[in-house]
Every structure is written in C-alpha cells, then in structure tokens.
C-alpha cells in the first residue's frame, strides 16, 4: 500500500495545471505547490505521502458530514423529502436551480441544500447548531477541529451570494430559521481546519459503516453512512460528478480549498489536498492520484464479473 500511495503521489505530482480558488479572498494565498495524499483503511492504518499535515479549510467537504449528522438526527425519509438527492446539473451556488425546482434544494452538496441541511439540524439556537456541527465533524476526524478565523472572516465578509440563496430558500418556506444565522453557521462549518490525514479518517469512518476506525467510536448509524455515500456518488464533484463516477467509480466530495475525499465502501477513505483546481472546482492532483489508486487497487464499485454456471 505504501508503495502504491507513493506511486499515485509521484504520478499526480507531474501535473501543475489548474488554479487556486480566489473568490474567497483568504483562499487565494494557499501555496499551489502543496500536495498531500492519505489513505486510511477500515483497520485504522494510514498510508501517506507528501504534505498530509498541511491544514486547510474543509469548505464543501463539510456538506457530506453535516448531511450525515442530519440523517442521523431525522432519518432517511425526512432527509430524502426535505433536502433531496437528485443532481441539479448546475453550479454549486446556482440560484437558477432553486427557481427551477420550486425552492426545493435538490441535494445536500449544492449550497441551497447545504444551507437547508444546516438549518434543519435539530438545535436550540445558532450557537447550539454550531456546537453540534463542530463536535460531530470532530468525532468523524477523531480529534477536535478548530475554526480558521481568517478564512471564516474572509468568507463572511464576501458571501452575499450565500446570503441571497438562504433568503430565497426562506421565501419558499424551505428554511424557517433566521437565514443570516444559518449562513453564519454554514460559513463556520466550511472554515473548519483539517489536513489530508483528518479527511482520510473522516472518509474511513463512512467506509466503516459510521464507526471511526482509529478511535473505535460509532459516529453515525450504518444506514446513514450508506445514504451519505450515495449522495456523494451522485453529486460530490460539482458538475463533473457523472464523469467522476464513470472514471473512478467511487463516492467522493471535493471543496474549493483543494481537498478531495473519496470513499471505498468497506475498505478505506482516500484524501488528497492539492489547491490547484480544474474549471469546475475539483483538485487536479487529487483527482489524478485518486483515479490511479482506484485503478490499481480495483476499487471501482461497479466492477463485476460474469456468472458462468459450470454445471
Ligand atoms: N464555503 C464555500 C461556499 O459556500 C464552499 C464552496 C465549495 O467548497 O464548493 O461558497
């Protein structure tokens, strides 16, 4: 495994195309040369290469885990009805998608659905909601995750669009909490600091039926882990989610700071951090390294062989 991770890392390191996200001002200062690759198995063992201790804000990858917390709290049917699981085919921060779907958020991986997910998490007030999310994501990672104050302040000062999305959702009655408070908690969840190793442990927890394999602690129910992976498979890599599933055959979730988490169900979490992004916002090196590992380890969940009766 260590040799294969090294080979995937070397293979992807040759690629220097793509650009660091800059629509959140604090993200623009990320070092484009950073690259970390971490695989954590359901046995809790880590196999890693590169800058796996470099911290970055989790951004959109938080959406998968907050969705898991919501499913765990309200159950499969309610999560399906109120947040949805279908791809929009449009950008993650699309307002048009909301209008086209009568205010329905469609899925938890786009901002409309992520804001609805954060708003629906049962909590007594905004502080409690933030506490539940920070604690829940820390359980997935197996350590206390802290807020990147600079990224939080930078995004809070510039995310008028998310404010507009939350207002629109509220106008459709899809968000009943105060939209500004929901955006604030969502911005905080996106600003939680992780490294590639943390992300791989978080993914390994989903791969392991909701049990953090490093800590031996159940974080969510097994059917919640299953449902979360299904949503990641459908919508985890922005508008290229279909291509990702076609080429790699694994559920994944990427974020604009350059993280990419992929899960091989029952086997491992695979996490990459490399801030150069392609045109839709997915880490270039992260995709190349993960595709390599999926191929050489035979992880594609759609692989099957013909059943040939012998008698
Ligand atoms: N906090 C970012 C936003 O809402 C997350 C975007 C992303 O990683 O896709 O715009």
CSV table of C-alpha atoms and ligand atoms in Angstrom, one decimal:
chain,number,residue,atom,x,y,z
A,1,UNK,CA,0.0,0.0,0.0
A,2,UNK,CA,2.8,2.5,0.9
A,3,UNK,CA,4.4,1.8,-2.5
A,4,UNK,CA,1.1,2.3,-4.4
A,5,UNK,CA,0.4,5.6,-2.5
A,6,UNK,CA,3.9,6.8,-3.3
A,7,UNK,CA,3.4,5.9,-7.0
A,8,UNK,CA,0.0,7.7,-7.1
A,9,UNK,CA,1.6,10.7,-5.5
A,10,UNK,CA,4.5,10.8,-8.0
A,11,UNK,CA,2.2,10.3,-10.9
A,12,UNK,CA,-0.1,13.2,-9.9
A,13,UNK,CA,2.9,15.4,-8.9
A,14,UNK,CA,3.8,15.8,-12.5
A,15,UNK,CA,0.6,17.8,-13.0
A,16,UNK,CA,0.8,21.5,-12.3
A,17,UNK,CA,-2.2,22.7,-14.2
A,18,UNK,CA,-5.2,24.4,-12.6
A,19,UNK,CA,-5.6,27.4,-10.4
A,20,UNK,CA,-6.1,28.1,-6.7
A,21,UNK,CA,-9.6,29.4,-5.8
A,22,UNK,CA,-9.7,33.1,-5.2
A,23,UNK,CA,-13.4,34.0,-4.9
A,24,UNK,CA,-13.0,33.7,-1.1
A,25,UNK,CA,-10.0,36.2,-0.7
A,26,UNK,CA,-8.3,34.2,2.1
A,27,UNK,CA,-8.1,31.1,-0.1
A,28,UNK,CA,-6.1,32.9,-2.8
A,29,UNK,CA,-2.9,32.8,-0.6
A,30,UNK,CA,-2.8,29.0,-0.5
A,31,UNK,CA,0.6,27.6,-1.6
A,32,UNK,CA,-0.3,26.0,-5.0
A,33,UNK,CA,2.6,23.5,-4.7
A,34,UNK,CA,1.2,21.8,-1.6
A,35,UNK,CA,0.2,18.2,-2.1
A,36,UNK,CA,-0.7,15.6,0.4
A,37,UNK,CA,-2.2,12.1,-0.1
A,38,UNK,CA,-3.6,9.9,2.7
A,39,UNK,CA,-5.3,6.6,2.7
A,40,UNK,CA,-6.8,5.3,5.9
A,41,UNK,CA,-8.2,1.8,5.9
A,42,UNK,CA,-11.1,0.5,7.9
A,43,UNK,CA,-8.4,-1.2,10.0
A,44,UNK,CA,-7.3,2.3,11.1
A,45,UNK,CA,-3.9,2.1,9.3
A,46,UNK,CA,-2.7,5.1,7.4
A,47,UNK,CA,-0.6,5.1,4.2
A,48,UNK,CA,0.5,8.6,3.2
A,49,UNK,CA,2.7,10.7,1.0
A,50,UNK,CA,3.6,14.4,0.9
A,51,UNK,CA,2.1,17.3,2.9
A,52,UNK,CA,-0.5,15.3,4.8
A,53,UNK,CA,-0.1,17.6,7.8
A,54,UNK,CA,-0.8,20.9,6.0
A,55,UNK,CA,-4.1,22.3,7.2
A,56,UNK,CA,-6.8,23.9,5.0
A,57,UNK,CA,-10.4,24.9,5.5
A,58,UNK,CA,-12.7,21.9,4.8
A,59,UNK,CA,-15.1,24.0,2.7
A,60,UNK,CA,-17.7,22.0,0.8
A,61,UNK,CA,-16.5,18.6,2.1
A,62,UNK,CA,-18.2,19.6,5.3
A,63,UNK,CA,-21.5,19.3,3.5
A,64,UNK,CA,-21.3,15.5,3.4
A,65,UNK,CA,-20.7,15.2,7.1
A,66,UNK,CA,-23.3,17.7,8.2
A,67,UNK,CA,-25.7,15.8,6.0
A,68,UNK,CA,-24.8,12.6,7.8
A,69,UNK,CA,-25.5,14.3,11.1
A,70,UNK,CA,-28.9,15.4,9.8
A,71,UNK,CA,-29.7,12.0,8.5
A,72,UNK,CA,-28.7,10.5,11.9
A,73,UNK,CA,-31.0,13.0,13.7
A,74,UNK,CA,-34.1,13.0,11.4
A,75,UNK,CA,-33.9,9.7,9.5
A,76,UNK,CA,-33.8,8.5,5.9
A,77,UNK,CA,-37.4,9.5,4.8
A,78,UNK,CA,-37.3,13.1,6.2
A,79,UNK,CA,-33.9,13.8,4.8
A,80,UNK,CA,-35.0,12.5,1.4
A,81,UNK,CA,-38.1,14.6,1.4
A,82,UNK,CA,-36.8,17.9,2.7
A,83,UNK,CA,-33.2,18.0,1.2
A,84,UNK,CA,-33.5,15.6,-1.8
A,85,UNK,CA,-30.8,13.5,-3.5
A,86,UNK,CA,-31.0,14.5,-7.2
A,87,UNK,CA,-28.3,16.2,-9.2
A,88,UNK,CA,-29.0,19.8,-10.4
A,89,UNK,CA,-26.6,19.7,-13.3
A,90,UNK,CA,-25.8,23.3,-12.4
A,91,UNK,CA,-23.1,25.1,-10.4
A,92,UNK,CA,-22.9,24.5,-6.7
A,93,UNK,CA,-24.0,28.1,-5.9
A,94,UNK,CA,-26.8,28.3,-8.6
A,95,UNK,CA,-29.8,30.4,-7.8
A,96,UNK,CA,-31.5,29.3,-11.1
A,97,UNK,CA,-31.6,25.7,-9.8
A,98,UNK,CA,-33.6,26.8,-6.8
A,99,UNK,CA,-36.1,28.7,-9.0
A,100,UNK,CA,-36.4,25.8,-11.5
A,101,UNK,CA,-37.3,23.4,-8.6
A,102,UNK,CA,-39.9,25.5,-6.8
A,103,UNK,CA,-37.5,26.3,-4.0
A,104,UNK,CA,-36.6,22.6,-3.4
A,105,UNK,CA,-32.9,22.5,-2.5
A,106,UNK,CA,-32.4,19.2,-4.6
A,107,UNK,CA,-29.4,17.7,-2.8
A,108,UNK,CA,-27.1,18.5,0.2
A,109,UNK,CA,-24.0,19.0,-1.9
A,110,UNK,CA,-25.1,22.3,-3.5
A,111,UNK,CA,-25.2,25.4,-1.4
A,112,UNK,CA,-29.0,25.6,-1.3
A,113,UNK,CA,-29.2,22.0,0.0
A,114,UNK,CA,-26.2,22.5,2.4
A,115,UNK,CA,-27.8,25.6,3.9
A,116,UNK,CA,-31.1,23.7,4.3
A,117,UNK,CA,-29.2,20.8,5.9
A,118,UNK,CA,-27.5,23.1,8.4
A,119,UNK,CA,-30.8,24.8,9.1
A,120,UNK,CA,-32.7,21.6,9.6
A,121,UNK,CA,-30.3,20.1,12.1
A,122,UNK,CA,-32.3,20.0,15.3
A,123,UNK,CA,-30.7,22.6,17.6
A,124,UNK,CA,-32.0,25.1,20.2
A,125,UNK,CA,-30.3,28.1,18.7
A,126,UNK,CA,-27.4,29.1,16.3
A,127,UNK,CA,-24.7,28.6,19.0
A,128,UNK,CA,-26.1,25.1,19.7
A,129,UNK,CA,-26.2,24.3,16.0
A,130,UNK,CA,-22.6,25.3,15.5
A,131,UNK,CA,-21.6,23.3,18.6
A,132,UNK,CA,-23.3,20.2,17.2
A,133,UNK,CA,-21.6,20.5,13.9
A,134,UNK,CA,-18.1,21.2,15.3
A,135,UNK,CA,-18.5,18.3,17.7
A,136,UNK,CA,-19.9,16.0,15.1
A,137,UNK,CA,-17.2,16.7,12.5
A,138,UNK,CA,-14.6,16.3,15.2
A,139,UNK,CA,-15.9,12.9,16.0
A,140,UNK,CA,-15.6,11.9,12.4
A,141,UNK,CA,-12.0,13.1,12.4
A,142,UNK,CA,-11.1,11.7,15.8
A,143,UNK,CA,-9.7,15.0,17.1
A,144,UNK,CA,-11.1,18.4,18.0
A,145,UNK,CA,-11.3,20.5,14.8
A,146,UNK,CA,-10.7,24.3,15.1
A,147,UNK,CA,-12.0,27.2,13.1
A,148,UNK,CA,-9.7,29.1,10.7
A,149,UNK,CA,-10.7,32.6,11.9
A,150,UNK,CA,-9.1,34.3,8.8
A,151,UNK,CA,-11.0,32.1,6.3
A,152,UNK,CA,-14.2,32.5,8.3
A,153,UNK,CA,-13.9,36.3,8.4
A,154,UNK,CA,-12.9,36.5,4.8
A,155,UNK,CA,-15.8,34.4,3.6
A,156,UNK,CA,-18.3,36.0,6.0
A,157,UNK,CA,-17.4,39.4,4.5
A,158,UNK,CA,-17.9,38.3,0.9
A,159,UNK,CA,-20.6,35.7,0.8
A,160,UNK,CA,-23.5,37.8,-0.2
A,161,UNK,CA,-24.5,35.1,-2.7
A,162,UNK,CA,-25.0,32.5,0.0
A,163,UNK,CA,-27.0,35.1,1.9
A,164,UNK,CA,-29.2,35.5,-1.1
A,165,UNK,CA,-29.6,31.8,-1.5
A,166,UNK,CA,-30.7,31.4,2.1
A,167,UNK,CA,-33.1,34.3,1.8
A,168,UNK,CA,-34.6,32.7,-1.3
A,169,UNK,CA,-35.0,29.4,0.4
A,170,UNK,CA,-36.7,31.2,3.3
A,171,UNK,CA,-39.0,32.9,0.9
A,172,UNK,CA,-40.1,29.4,-0.3
A,173,UNK,CA,-40.6,28.3,3.3
A,174,UNK,CA,-37.7,25.8,2.9
A,175,UNK,CA,-35.7,27.4,5.6
A,176,UNK,CA,-37.6,28.5,8.7
A,177,UNK,CA,-34.6,29.6,10.8
A,178,UNK,CA,-33.1,33.1,10.5
A,179,UNK,CA,-31.3,33.0,7.1
A,180,UNK,CA,-28.4,35.2,8.3
A,181,UNK,CA,-27.8,32.9,11.3
A,182,UNK,CA,-27.9,29.8,9.0
A,183,UNK,CA,-25.3,31.4,6.6
A,184,UNK,CA,-23.1,32.2,9.6
A,185,UNK,CA,-23.1,28.6,10.9
A,186,UNK,CA,-22.6,27.3,7.4
A,187,UNK,CA,-19.6,29.6,6.9
A,188,UNK,CA,-18.1,28.4,10.1
A,189,UNK,CA,-18.6,24.8,9.2
A,190,UNK,CA,-16.8,25.5,5.8
A,191,UNK,CA,-13.9,27.1,7.8
A,192,UNK,CA,-13.1,24.2,10.0
A,193,UNK,CA,-9.4,23.3,9.6
A,194,UNK,CA,-8.4,19.8,8.5
A,195,UNK,CA,-5.4,18.1,6.9
A,196,UNK,CA,-5.4,15.3,4.4
A,197,UNK,CA,-5.0,12.7,7.2
A,198,UNK,CA,-8.0,14.1,9.1
A,199,UNK,CA,-10.1,13.9,5.9
A,200,UNK,CA,-9.0,10.3,5.2
A,201,UNK,CA,-10.0,9.3,8.8
A,202,UNK,CA,-13.4,11.0,8.2
A,203,UNK,CA,-13.8,9.1,5.0
A,204,UNK,CA,-12.7,5.9,6.6
A,205,UNK,CA,-15.5,6.4,9.1
A,206,UNK,CA,-18.0,6.5,6.3
A,207,UNK,CA,-16.3,3.4,4.7
A,208,UNK,CA,-16.5,1.6,8.1
A,209,UNK,CA,-20.3,1.9,8.4
A,210,UNK,CA,-20.2,5.0,10.6
A,211,UNK,CA,-17.5,3.8,13.1
A,212,UNK,CA,-14.3,5.9,13.3
A,213,UNK,CA,-11.8,3.0,12.9
A,214,UNK,CA,-8.9,4.9,14.6
A,215,UNK,CA,-10.9,5.7,17.7
A,216,UNK,CA,-13.3,2.7,17.6
A,217,UNK,CA,-16.2,5.1,18.2
A,218,UNK,CA,-19.5,5.0,16.4
A,219,UNK,CA,-20.3,8.5,15.0
A,220,UNK,CA,-23.5,7.8,12.9
A,221,UNK,CA,-25.6,4.7,12.1
A,222,UNK,CA,-24.5,2.4,9.3
A,223,UNK,CA,-27.5,3.2,7.1
A,224,UNK,CA,-26.6,6.9,7.5
A,225,UNK,CA,-23.1,6.2,6.2
A,226,UNK,CA,-24.6,4.3,3.3
A,227,UNK,CA,-27.0,7.2,2.4
A,228,UNK,CA,-24.3,9.8,2.7
A,229,UNK,CA,-22.1,7.8,0.3
A,230,UNK,CA,-25.0,7.6,-2.2
A,231,UNK,CA,-25.4,11.3,-2.2
A,232,UNK,CA,-21.6,11.9,-2.6
A,233,UNK,CA,-21.7,9.5,-5.6
A,234,UNK,CA,-24.5,11.4,-7.3
A,235,UNK,CA,-23.3,15.0,-6.7
A,236,UNK,CA,-19.9,15.1,-4.9
A,237,UNK,CA,-17.7,16.5,-7.7
A,238,UNK,CA,-19.7,19.5,-8.8
A,239,UNK,CA,-20.9,19.4,-12.5
A,240,UNK,CA,-18.3,16.6,-13.2
A,241,UNK,CA,-19.9,14.1,-10.7
A,242,UNK,CA,-21.1,11.8,-13.5
A,243,UNK,CA,-17.7,11.8,-15.2
A,244,UNK,CA,-16.0,11.1,-11.8
A,245,UNK,CA,-18.3,8.1,-11.2
A,246,UNK,CA,-17.8,6.9,-14.7
A,247,UNK,CA,-14.0,7.1,-14.5
A,248,UNK,CA,-13.3,6.3,-10.8
A,249,UNK,CA,-16.5,4.5,-9.7
A,250,UNK,CA,-16.4,5.7,-6.1
A,251,UNK,CA,-18.3,8.3,-4.0
A,252,UNK,CA,-16.3,11.5,-3.5
A,253,UNK,CA,-16.6,15.1,-2.3
A,254,UNK,CA,-14.4,18.0,-3.2
A,255,UNK,CA,-14.1,21.5,-1.9
A,256,UNK,CA,-12.8,24.8,-3.3
A,257,UNK,CA,-9.8,24.9,-1.0
A,258,UNK,CA,-8.4,21.9,-2.8
A,259,UNK,CA,-9.5,18.9,-0.7
A,260,UNK,CA,-10.9,15.8,-2.3
A,261,UNK,CA,-12.2,13.0,-0.2
A,262,UNK,CA,-13.1,9.6,-1.8
A,263,UNK,CA,-14.5,6.6,-0.1
A,264,UNK,CA,-14.1,3.0,-1.0
A,265,UNK,CA,-17.1,1.5,0.9
A,266,UNK,CA,-16.0,-1.2,3.4
A,267,UNK,CA,-12.3,-0.5,2.6
A,268,UNK,CA,-10.9,3.0,3.1
A,269,UNK,CA,-11.0,6.7,3.0
A,270,UNK,CA,-8.7,8.4,0.4
A,271,UNK,CA,-8.0,12.1,0.8
A,272,UNK,CA,-5.9,14.5,-1.2
A,273,UNK,CA,-5.1,18.1,-0.6
A,274,UNK,CA,-3.7,20.0,-3.6
A,275,UNK,CA,-5.1,23.5,-4.1
A,276,UNK,CA,-4.9,23.8,-7.9
A,277,UNK,CA,-8.4,23.3,-9.2
A,278,UNK,CA,-9.9,22.5,-12.6
A,279,UNK,CA,-12.6,24.6,-14.2
A,280,UNK,CA,-15.4,23.3,-12.1
A,281,UNK,CA,-13.6,23.4,-8.8
A,282,UNK,CA,-12.1,19.9,-8.3
A,283,UNK,CA,-8.5,19.4,-7.2
A,284,UNK,CA,-6.4,18.4,-10.3
A,285,UNK,CA,-3.8,16.4,-8.5
A,286,UNK,CA,-6.4,15.0,-6.1
A,287,UNK,CA,-8.4,13.5,-9.0
A,288,UNK,CA,-5.4,12.1,-10.7
A,289,UNK,CA,-3.9,10.4,-7.6
A,290,UNK,CA,-7.3,9.0,-6.6
A,291,UNK,CA,-8.1,7.7,-10.1
A,292,UNK,CA,-4.7,6.0,-10.1
A,293,UNK,CA,-5.4,4.3,-6.7
A,294,UNK,CA,-8.9,3.3,-7.7
A,295,UNK,CA,-7.5,1.6,-10.8
A,296,UNK,CA,-4.5,-0.2,-9.3
A,297,UNK,CA,-6.4,-1.3,-6.2
A,298,UNK,CA,-9.6,-2.3,-8.2
A,299,UNK,CA,-11.8,-0.1,-6.0
A,300,UNK,CA,-14.4,0.8,-8.6
A,301,UNK,CA,-17.7,-0.3,-7.0
A,302,UNK,CA,-19.3,-1.1,-10.4
A,303,UNK,CA,-16.7,-3.7,-11.4
A,304,UNK,CA,-18.4,-7.1,-11.8
A,305,UNK,CA,-17.6,-10.4,-13.5
A,306,UNK,CA,-20.0,-12.6,-15.4
A,307,UNK,CA,-21.5,-15.5,-13.5
A,308,UNK,CA,-20.9,-18.5,-15.7
A,309,UNK,CA,-22.7,-21.7,-14.4
A,310,UNK,CA,-20.4,-24.7,-14.5
A,311,UNK,CA,-23.0,-27.4,-14.4
B,1,LIG,N1,-17.8,27.9,1.5
B,1,LIG,C1,-17.8,27.8,0.1
B,1,LIG,C2,-19.1,28.4,-0.5
B,1,LIG,O1,-20.1,28.3,0.1
B,1,LIG,C3,-17.8,26.3,-0.2
B,1,LIG,C4,-17.7,26.1,-1.7
B,1,LIG,C5,-17.1,24.8,-2.0
B,1,LIG,O2,-16.2,24.3,-1.4
B,1,LIG,O3,-17.7,24.2,-3.0
B,1,LIG,O4,-19.0,29.1,-1.5
